[in-house]
Amino acid sequence: MVNFQMRTDLALEARESIGEADSELRGVRVEEYYHEEEDIRVTKVMIDTKNAAKAMGKPMGIYVTMEAPAMVEPDEDYHREISGRLAEEILELLPQADDEQSVLVVGLGNREVTADALGPQVVDNLFITRHIVREYGTAAYNCSKMNQISALEPGVMAKTGMETAEIVKGVVEQTSPDVLIVIDALAARSTKRLNRTIQITNTGIQPGSGVGNHRNALTQESLGVPVIAIGIPTVVDAATIVGDALEKLLEEEEELENVRYRERQQLHFAELNNMYMTGKDIDAVIKRVSFTVSEGINIAIGETFLEH
């Protein structure tokens, strides 16, 4: 029988799949919070040991997942609340958040592929300050302290002929930022989390991993500076959709020979291995959620020291 594994970039979903077999996985701690007024559920998964990291298929570190069911809706007030919560989570993961820092924000993805354009569109809406502060000082913003924020959109290898990690590492060596914030579109296991979930982690990111296109990782070990990764699942594996439907069918049709049915099911999954699905309104959704993420970053690091 083909051993097919559904792809997901979300540590929360990885923990849920492990939980079915081992509800008390050692080395993994989970904390949950629900903000009733904003209808935002925050789940923090902390992977503390190498064995747990291997079982989860994720590096050791902290993974914060914000689930906002109405994030796809065009409600500006609601998106402002999400941005505020996102800023709080970023500040908790940001090393020395109270100090003035140089922050490089990297928007990963392909601008010409709508479902993969989250990173570039987030960069478009950032509050960039590095060039102004270096030229005129913090007095230009009428404040005593100001984070130096710069941004980079490295594109994809098909256009540049270079690994994203090579481009980012070169910029890091030249500009010497104190921390990196990397934004990328992710893949989800559940269609319910599509465009409705934000993951923030201090473990960095491996570009393209969600769709099986593994590239060199962007981590503190590879770049020499702390890396915070922010992602939103914008695609779901086609096999996931089919698999969910067949699971429901198996539950309803108990007279079927389950083992043989699952064998045929997984054989067919192999044909769907390189197909990914997204919503028909993904262009509007990406525009909306990219602004939400950029506002969260702006609040966390762009306006921290402004004197209003």
PDB file of N, CA, C and O in Angstrom, residues 178-238:
ATOM      1  N   ASP A 178      19.346  43.108  12.986  1.00  0.00           N
ATOM      2  CA  ASP A 178      19.323  42.417  14.277  1.00  0.00           C
ATOM      3  C   ASP A 178      18.376  41.223  14.253  1.00  0.00           C
ATOM      4  O   ASP A 178      18.548  40.275  15.016  1.00  0.00           O
ATOM      5  N   VAL A 179      17.373  41.275  13.393  1.00  0.00           N
ATOM      6  CA  VAL A 179      16.373  40.211  13.315  1.00  0.00           C
ATOM      7  C   VAL A 179      15.728  40.210  11.937  1.00  0.00           C
ATOM      8  O   VAL A 179      15.632  41.257  11.288  1.00  0.00           O
ATOM      9  N   LEU A 180      15.302  39.031  11.492  1.00  0.00           N
ATOM     10  CA  LEU A 180      14.566  38.888  10.237  1.00  0.00           C
ATOM     11  C   LEU A 180      13.121  38.514  10.533  1.00  0.00           C
ATOM     12  O   LEU A 180      12.845  37.716  11.445  1.00  0.00           O
ATOM     13  N   ILE A 181      12.206  39.089   9.771  1.00  0.00           N
ATOM     14  CA  ILE A 181      10.817  38.647   9.778  1.00  0.00           C
ATOM     15  C   ILE A 181      10.501  38.187   8.360  1.00  0.00           C
ATOM     16  O   ILE A 181      10.602  38.960   7.416  1.00  0.00           O
ATOM     17  N   VAL A 182      10.160  36.917   8.213  1.00  0.00           N
ATOM     18  CA  VAL A 182       9.940  36.319   6.898  1.00  0.00           C
ATOM     19  C   VAL A 182       8.462  35.985   6.744  1.00  0.00           C
ATOM     20  O   VAL A 182       7.860  35.378   7.631  1.00  0.00           O
ATOM     21  N   ILE A 183       7.879  36.387   5.615  1.00  0.00           N
ATOM     22  CA  ILE A 183       6.464  36.123   5.352  1.00  0.00           C
ATOM     23  C   ILE A 183       6.340  35.225   4.145  1.00  0.00           C
ATOM     24  O   ILE A 183       6.994  35.436   3.121  1.00  0.00           O
ATOM     25  N   ASP A 184       5.475  34.199   4.258  1.00  0.00           N
ATOM     26  CA  ASP A 184       5.295  33.277   3.141  1.00  0.00           C
ATOM     27  C   ASP A 184       3.902  32.677   3.192  1.00  0.00           C
ATOM     28  O   ASP A 184       3.280  32.589   4.262  1.00  0.00           O
ATOM     29  N   ALA A 185       3.406  32.288   2.021  1.00  0.00           N
ATOM     30  CA  ALA A 185       2.149  31.542   1.935  1.00  0.00           C
ATOM     31  C   ALA A 185       2.411  30.096   2.325  1.00  0.00           C
ATOM     32  O   ALA A 185       3.466  29.538   2.006  1.00  0.00           O
ATOM     33  N   LEU A 186       1.461  29.475   3.020  1.00  0.00           N
ATOM     34  CA  LEU A 186       1.624  28.116   3.516  1.00  0.00           C
ATOM     35  C   LEU A 186       0.595  27.181   2.897  1.00  0.00           C
ATOM     36  O   LEU A 186      -0.310  27.607   2.179  1.00  0.00           O
ATOM     37  N   ALA A 187       0.759  25.896   3.193  1.00  0.00           N
ATOM     38  CA  ALA A 187      -0.223  24.892   2.800  1.00  0.00           C
ATOM     39  C   ALA A 187      -0.880  24.350   4.064  1.00  0.00           C
ATOM     40  O   ALA A 187      -0.217  24.157   5.084  1.00  0.00           O
ATOM     41  N   ALA A 188      -2.172  24.098   4.007  1.00  0.00           N
ATOM     42  CA  ALA A 188      -2.921  23.619   5.166  1.00  0.00           C
ATOM     43  C   ALA A 188      -3.369  22.175   4.960  1.00  0.00           C
ATOM     44  O   ALA A 188      -3.440  21.678   3.837  1.00  0.00           O
ATOM     45  N   ARG A 189      -3.676  21.517   6.047  1.00  0.00           N
ATOM     46  CA  ARG A 189      -4.235  20.167   6.013  1.00  0.00           C
ATOM     47  C   ARG A 189      -5.756  20.202   5.949  1.00  0.00           C
ATOM     48  O   ARG A 189      -6.382  19.339   5.358  1.00  0.00           O
ATOM     49  N   SER A 190      -6.332  21.241   6.538  1.00  0.00           N
ATOM     50  CA  SER A 190      -7.783  21.355   6.609  1.00  0.00           C
ATOM     51  C   SER A 190      -8.268  22.556   5.803  1.00  0.00           C
ATOM     52  O   SER A 190      -7.700  23.646   5.889  1.00  0.00           O
ATOM     53  N   THR A 191      -9.313  22.354   5.012  1.00  0.00           N
ATOM     54  CA  THR A 191      -9.881  23.456   4.236  1.00  0.00           C
ATOM     55  C   THR A 191     -10.498  24.510   5.148  1.00  0.00           C
ATOM     56  O   THR A 191     -10.638  25.671   4.754  1.00  0.00           O
ATOM     57  N   LYS A 192     -10.845  24.136   6.376  1.00  0.00           N
ATOM     58  CA  LYS A 192     -11.436  25.093   7.305  1.00  0.00           C
ATOM     59  C   LYS A 192     -10.446  26.168   7.735  1.00  0.00           C
ATOM     60  O   LYS A 192     -10.845  27.235   8.180  1.00  0.00           O
ATOM     61  N   ARG A 193      -9.139  25.874   7.618  1.00  0.00           N
ATOM     62  CA  ARG A 193      -8.122  26.842   8.032  1.00  0.00           C
ATOM     63  C   ARG A 193      -7.590  27.650   6.855  1.00  0.00           C
ATOM     64  O   ARG A 193      -6.734  28.516   7.041  1.00  0.00           O
ATOM     65  N   LEU A 194      -8.078  27.406   5.674  1.00  0.00           N
ATOM     66  CA  LEU A 194      -7.604  28.099   4.485  1.00  0.00           C
ATOM     67  C   LEU A 194      -7.936  29.588   4.571  1.00  0.00           C
ATOM     68  O   LEU A 194      -9.098  29.967   4.714  1.00  0.00           O
ATOM     69  N   ASN A 195      -6.904  30.443   4.537  1.00  0.00           N
ATOM     70  CA  ASN A 195      -7.054  31.901   4.578  1.00  0.00           C
ATOM     71  C   ASN A 195      -7.662  32.411   5.888  1.00  0.00           C
ATOM     72  O   ASN A 195      -8.029  33.581   5.977  1.00  0.00           O
ATOM     73  N   ARG A 196      -7.764  31.557   6.880  1.00  0.00           N
ATOM     74  CA  ARG A 196      -8.370  31.955   8.154  1.00  0.00           C
ATOM     75  C   ARG A 196      -7.409  31.797   9.330  1.00  0.00           C
ATOM     76  O   ARG A 196      -7.808  31.963  10.476  1.00  0.00           O
ATOM     77  N   THR A 197      -6.176  31.461   9.038  1.00  0.00           N
ATOM     78  CA  THR A 197      -5.218  31.127  10.080  1.00  0.00           C
ATOM     79  C   THR A 197      -3.897  31.843   9.839  1.00  0.00           C
ATOM     80  O   THR A 197      -3.443  31.940   8.701  1.00  0.00           O
ATOM     81  N   ILE A 198      -3.289  32.328  10.909  1.00  0.00           N
ATOM     82  CA  ILE A 198      -1.955  32.932  10.836  1.00  0.00           C
ATOM     83  C   ILE A 198      -1.039  32.157  11.778  1.00  0.00           C
ATOM     84  O   ILE A 198      -1.377  31.948  12.942  1.00  0.00           O
ATOM     85  N   GLN A 199       0.105  31.719  11.257  1.00  0.00           N
ATOM     86  CA  GLN A 199       1.088  31.051  12.097  1.00  0.00           C
ATOM     87  C   GLN A 199       2.314  31.938  12.255  1.00  0.00           C
ATOM     88  O   GLN A 199       2.840  32.463  11.273  1.00  0.00           O
ATOM     89  N   ILE A 200       2.759  32.104  13.500  1.00  0.00           N
ATOM     90  CA  ILE A 200       3.971  32.867  13.812  1.00  0.00           C
ATOM     91  C   ILE A 200       4.913  31.937  14.565  1.00  0.00           C
ATOM     92  O   ILE A 200       4.502  31.277  15.527  1.00  0.00           O
ATOM     93  N   THR A 201       6.160  31.863  14.137  1.00  0.00           N
ATOM     94  CA  THR A 201       7.114  30.973  14.787  1.00  0.00           C
ATOM     95  C   THR A 201       8.498  31.605  14.834  1.00  0.00           C
ATOM     96  O   THR A 201       8.828  32.462  14.009  1.00  0.00           O
ATOM     97  N   ASN A 202       9.287  31.175  15.803  1.00  0.00           N
ATOM     98  CA  ASN A 202      10.661  31.668  15.927  1.00  0.00           C
ATOM     99  C   ASN A 202      11.677  30.664  15.386  1.00  0.00           C
ATOM    100  O   ASN A 202      12.866  30.748  15.680  1.00  0.00           O
ATOM    101  N   THR A 203      11.215  29.710  14.580  1.00  0.00           N
ATOM    102  CA  THR A 203      12.092  28.659  14.061  1.00  0.00           C
ATOM    103  C   THR A 203      12.569  28.923  12.642  1.00  0.00           C
ATOM    104  O   THR A 203      13.322  28.129  12.087  1.00  0.00           O
ATOM    105  N   GLY A 204      12.143  30.028  12.040  1.00  0.00           N
ATOM    106  CA  GLY A 204      12.498  30.284  10.651  1.00  0.00           C
ATOM    107  C   GLY A 204      11.567  29.550   9.705  1.00  0.00           C
ATOM    108  O   GLY A 204      10.477  29.109  10.087  1.00  0.00           O
ATOM    109  N   ILE A 205      12.028  29.372   8.449  1.00  0.00           N
ATOM    110  CA  ILE A 205      11.144  28.792   7.444  1.00  0.00           C
ATOM    111  C   ILE A 205      11.977  28.151   6.342  1.00  0.00           C
ATOM    112  O   ILE A 205      13.126  28.534   6.098  1.00  0.00           O
ATOM    113  N   GLN A 206      11.363  27.167   5.688  1.00  0.00           N
ATOM    114  CA  GLN A 206      11.978  26.545   4.516  1.00  0.00           C
ATOM    115  C   GLN A 206      11.098  26.867   3.318  1.00  0.00           C
ATOM    116  O   GLN A 206      10.019  26.314   3.175  1.00  0.00           O
ATOM    117  N   PRO A 207      11.501  27.790   2.452  1.00  0.00           N
ATOM    118  CA  PRO A 207      10.656  28.208   1.328  1.00  0.00           C
ATOM    119  C   PRO A 207      10.222  27.031   0.463  1.00  0.00           C
ATOM    120  O   PRO A 207      11.022  26.166   0.118  1.00  0.00           O
ATOM    121  N   GLY A 208       8.922  27.008   0.126  1.00  0.00           N
ATOM    122  CA  GLY A 208       8.405  26.005  -0.788  1.00  0.00           C
ATOM    123  C   GLY A 208       8.110  24.655  -0.178  1.00  0.00           C
ATOM    124  O   GLY A 208       7.658  23.749  -0.857  1.00  0.00           O
ATOM    125  N   SER A 209       8.331  24.496   1.130  1.00  0.00           N
ATOM    126  CA  SER A 209       8.164  23.181   1.740  1.00  0.00           C
ATOM    127  C   SER A 209       6.718  22.700   1.704  1.00  0.00           C
ATOM    128  O   SER A 209       6.450  21.510   1.597  1.00  0.00           O
ATOM    129  N   GLY A 210       5.783  23.628   1.778  1.00  0.00           N
ATOM    130  CA  GLY A 210       4.378  23.246   1.813  1.00  0.00           C
ATOM    131  C   GLY A 210       3.895  22.566   0.552  1.00  0.00           C
ATOM    132  O   GLY A 210       2.972  21.771   0.579  1.00  0.00           O
ATOM    133  N   VAL A 211       4.514  22.880  -0.582  1.00  0.00           N
ATOM    134  CA  VAL A 211       4.107  22.268  -1.851  1.00  0.00           C
ATOM    135  C   VAL A 211       5.172  21.299  -2.348  1.00  0.00           C
ATOM    136  O   VAL A 211       5.253  20.981  -3.524  1.00  0.00           O
ATOM    137  N   GLY A 212       6.021  20.822  -1.430  1.00  0.00           N
ATOM    138  CA  GLY A 212       7.006  19.819  -1.777  1.00  0.00           C
ATOM    139  C   GLY A 212       8.195  20.337  -2.568  1.00  0.00           C
ATOM    140  O   GLY A 212       8.959  19.561  -3.139  1.00  0.00           O
ATOM    141  N   ASN A 213       8.377  21.660  -2.611  1.00  0.00           N
ATOM    142  CA  ASN A 213       9.474  22.267  -3.373  1.00  0.00           C
ATOM    143  C   ASN A 213      10.519  22.789  -2.394  1.00  0.00           C
ATOM    144  O   ASN A 213      10.647  23.982  -2.170  1.00  0.00           O
ATOM    145  N   HIS A 214      11.254  21.872  -1.790  1.00  0.00           N
ATOM    146  CA  HIS A 214      12.144  22.215  -0.689  1.00  0.00           C
ATOM    147  C   HIS A 214      13.350  23.035  -1.157  1.00  0.00           C
ATOM    148  O   HIS A 214      14.015  22.682  -2.119  1.00  0.00           O
ATOM    149  N   ARG A 215      13.600  24.131  -0.448  1.00  0.00           N
ATOM    150  CA  ARG A 215      14.754  24.981  -0.710  1.00  0.00           C
ATOM    151  C   ARG A 215      15.529  25.146   0.583  1.00  0.00           C
ATOM    152  O   ARG A 215      15.102  24.700   1.651  1.00  0.00           O
ATOM    153  N   ASN A 216      16.686  25.799   0.483  1.00  0.00           N
ATOM    154  CA  ASN A 216      17.501  26.015   1.677  1.00  0.00           C
ATOM    155  C   ASN A 216      16.727  26.828   2.703  1.00  0.00           C
ATOM    156  O   ASN A 216      16.058  27.802   2.372  1.00  0.00           O
ATOM    157  N   ALA A 217      16.859  26.416   3.953  1.00  0.00           N
ATOM    158  CA  ALA A 217      16.090  27.031   5.026  1.00  0.00           C
ATOM    159  C   ALA A 217      16.618  28.411   5.392  1.00  0.00           C
ATOM    160  O   ALA A 217      17.805  28.712   5.236  1.00  0.00           O
ATOM    161  N   LEU A 218      15.706  29.252   5.885  1.00  0.00           N
ATOM    162  CA  LEU A 218      16.053  30.564   6.424  1.00  0.00           C
ATOM    163  C   LEU A 218      15.881  30.472   7.936  1.00  0.00           C
ATOM    164  O   LEU A 218      14.773  30.591   8.452  1.00  0.00           O
ATOM    165  N   THR A 219      16.972  30.241   8.638  1.00  0.00           N
ATOM    166  CA  THR A 219      16.930  30.052  10.083  1.00  0.00           C
ATOM    167  C   THR A 219      18.059  30.844  10.728  1.00  0.00           C
ATOM    168  O   THR A 219      18.958  31.358  10.051  1.00  0.00           O
ATOM    169  N   GLN A 220      18.037  30.918  12.050  1.00  0.00           N
ATOM    170  CA  GLN A 220      19.104  31.591  12.772  1.00  0.00           C
ATOM    171  C   GLN A 220      20.437  30.874  12.559  1.00  0.00           C
ATOM    172  O   GLN A 220      21.490  31.520  12.460  1.00  0.00           O
ATOM    173  N   GLU A 221      20.388  29.548  12.441  1.00  0.00           N
ATOM    174  CA  GLU A 221      21.617  28.785  12.230  1.00  0.00           C
ATOM    175  C   GLU A 221      22.246  29.090  10.872  1.00  0.00           C
ATOM    176  O   GLU A 221      23.467  29.175  10.739  1.00  0.00           O
ATOM    177  N   SER A 222      21.422  29.275   9.838  1.00  0.00           N
ATOM    178  CA  SER A 222      21.954  29.491   8.491  1.00  0.00           C
ATOM    179  C   SER A 222      22.278  30.952   8.204  1.00  0.00           C
ATOM    180  O   SER A 222      23.118  31.244   7.354  1.00  0.00           O
ATOM    181  N   LEU A 223      21.622  31.882   8.909  1.00  0.00           N
ATOM    182  CA  LEU A 223      21.796  33.306   8.615  1.00  0.00           C
ATOM    183  C   LEU A 223      22.529  34.074   9.704  1.00  0.00           C
ATOM    184  O   LEU A 223      23.018  35.178   9.461  1.00  0.00           O
ATOM    185  N   GLY A 224      22.589  33.529  10.892  1.00  0.00           N
ATOM    186  CA  GLY A 224      23.324  34.182  11.969  1.00  0.00           C
ATOM    187  C   GLY A 224      22.534  35.216  12.741  1.00  0.00           C
ATOM    188  O   GLY A 224      23.094  35.875  13.631  1.00  0.00           O
ATOM    189  N   VAL A 225      21.250  35.384  12.433  1.00  0.00           N
ATOM    190  CA  VAL A 225      20.390  36.314  13.173  1.00  0.00           C
ATOM    191  C   VAL A 225      19.056  35.626  13.448  1.00  0.00           C
ATOM    192  O   VAL A 225      18.655  34.722  12.706  1.00  0.00           O
ATOM    193  N   PRO A 226      18.342  36.031  14.506  1.00  0.00           N
ATOM    194  CA  PRO A 226      17.045  35.425  14.790  1.00  0.00           C
ATOM    195  C   PRO A 226      16.074  35.615  13.623  1.00  0.00           C
ATOM    196  O   PRO A 226      16.058  36.665  12.984  1.00  0.00           O
ATOM    197  N   VAL A 227      15.276  34.586  13.361  1.00  0.00           N
ATOM    198  CA  VAL A 227      14.319  34.628  12.255  1.00  0.00           C
ATOM    199  C   VAL A 227      12.924  34.312  12.779  1.00  0.00           C
ATOM    200  O   VAL A 227      12.694  33.245  13.358  1.00  0.00           O
ATOM    201  N   ILE A 228      12.001  35.240  12.575  1.00  0.00           N
ATOM    202  CA  ILE A 228      10.589  35.023  12.897  1.00  0.00           C
ATOM    203  C   ILE A 228       9.838  34.841  11.588  1.00  0.00           C
ATOM    204  O   ILE A 228       9.957  35.665  10.680  1.00  0.00           O
ATOM    205  N   ALA A 229       9.095  33.754  11.479  1.00  0.00           N
ATOM    206  CA  ALA A 229       8.351  33.462  10.252  1.00  0.00           C
ATOM    207  C   ALA A 229       6.858  33.648  10.485  1.00  0.00           C
ATOM    208  O   ALA A 229       6.319  33.211  11.506  1.00  0.00           O
ATOM    209  N   ILE A 230       6.209  34.315   9.537  1.00  0.00           N
ATOM    210  CA  ILE A 230       4.761  34.525   9.585  1.00  0.00           C
ATOM    211  C   ILE A 230       4.163  33.960   8.308  1.00  0.00           C
ATOM    212  O   ILE A 230       4.653  34.244   7.208  1.00  0.00           O
ATOM    213  N   GLY A 231       3.142  33.153   8.439  1.00  0.00           N
ATOM    214  CA  GLY A 231       2.540  32.565   7.249  1.00  0.00           C
ATOM    215  C   GLY A 231       1.039  32.389   7.371  1.00  0.00           C
ATOM    216  O   GLY A 231       0.494  32.271   8.482  1.00  0.00           O
ATOM    217  N   ILE A 232       0.377  32.387   6.221  1.00  0.00           N
ATOM    218  CA  ILE A 232      -1.057  32.124   6.144  1.00  0.00           C
ATOM    219  C   ILE A 232      -1.261  31.012   5.127  1.00  0.00           C
ATOM    220  O   ILE A 232      -0.748  31.102   4.005  1.00  0.00           O
ATOM    221  N   PRO A 233      -1.993  29.946   5.475  1.00  0.00           N
ATOM    222  CA  PRO A 233      -2.250  28.896   4.490  1.00  0.00           C
ATOM    223  C   PRO A 233      -3.213  29.387   3.407  1.00  0.00           C
ATOM    224  O   PRO A 233      -4.355  29.751   3.701  1.00  0.00           O
ATOM    225  N   THR A 234      -2.726  29.408   2.182  1.00  0.00           N
ATOM    226  CA  THR A 234      -3.532  29.881   1.047  1.00  0.00           C
ATOM    227  C   THR A 234      -3.877  28.760   0.080  1.00  0.00           C
ATOM    228  O   THR A 234      -4.692  28.961  -0.816  1.00  0.00           O
ATOM    229  N   VAL A 235      -3.248  27.603   0.237  1.00  0.00           N
ATOM    230  CA  VAL A 235      -3.545  26.455  -0.622  1.00  0.00           C
ATOM    231  C   VAL A 235      -3.722  25.214   0.236  1.00  0.00           C
ATOM    232  O   VAL A 235      -3.224  25.138   1.364  1.00  0.00           O
ATOM    233  N   VAL A 236      -4.421  24.250  -0.308  1.00  0.00           N
ATOM    234  CA  VAL A 236      -4.605  22.960   0.353  1.00  0.00           C
ATOM    235  C   VAL A 236      -4.347  21.874  -0.677  1.00  0.00           C
ATOM    236  O   VAL A 236      -4.702  22.015  -1.854  1.00  0.00           O
ATOM    237  N   ASP A 237      -3.702  20.809  -0.263  1.00  0.00           N
ATOM    238  CA  ASP A 237      -3.402  19.694  -1.141  1.00  0.00           C
ATOM    239  C   ASP A 237      -4.706  19.102  -1.674  1.00  0.00           C
ATOM    240  O   ASP A 237      -5.646  18.857  -0.922  1.00  0.00           O
ATOM    241  N   ALA A 238      -4.770  18.871  -2.992  1.00  0.00           N
ATOM    242  CA  ALA A 238      -5.983  18.296  -3.585  1.00  0.00           C
ATOM    243  C   ALA A 238      -6.306  16.946  -2.957  1.00  0.00           C
ATOM    244  O   ALA A 238      -7.474  16.591  -2.767  1.00  0.00           O
TER     245      ALA A 238
END
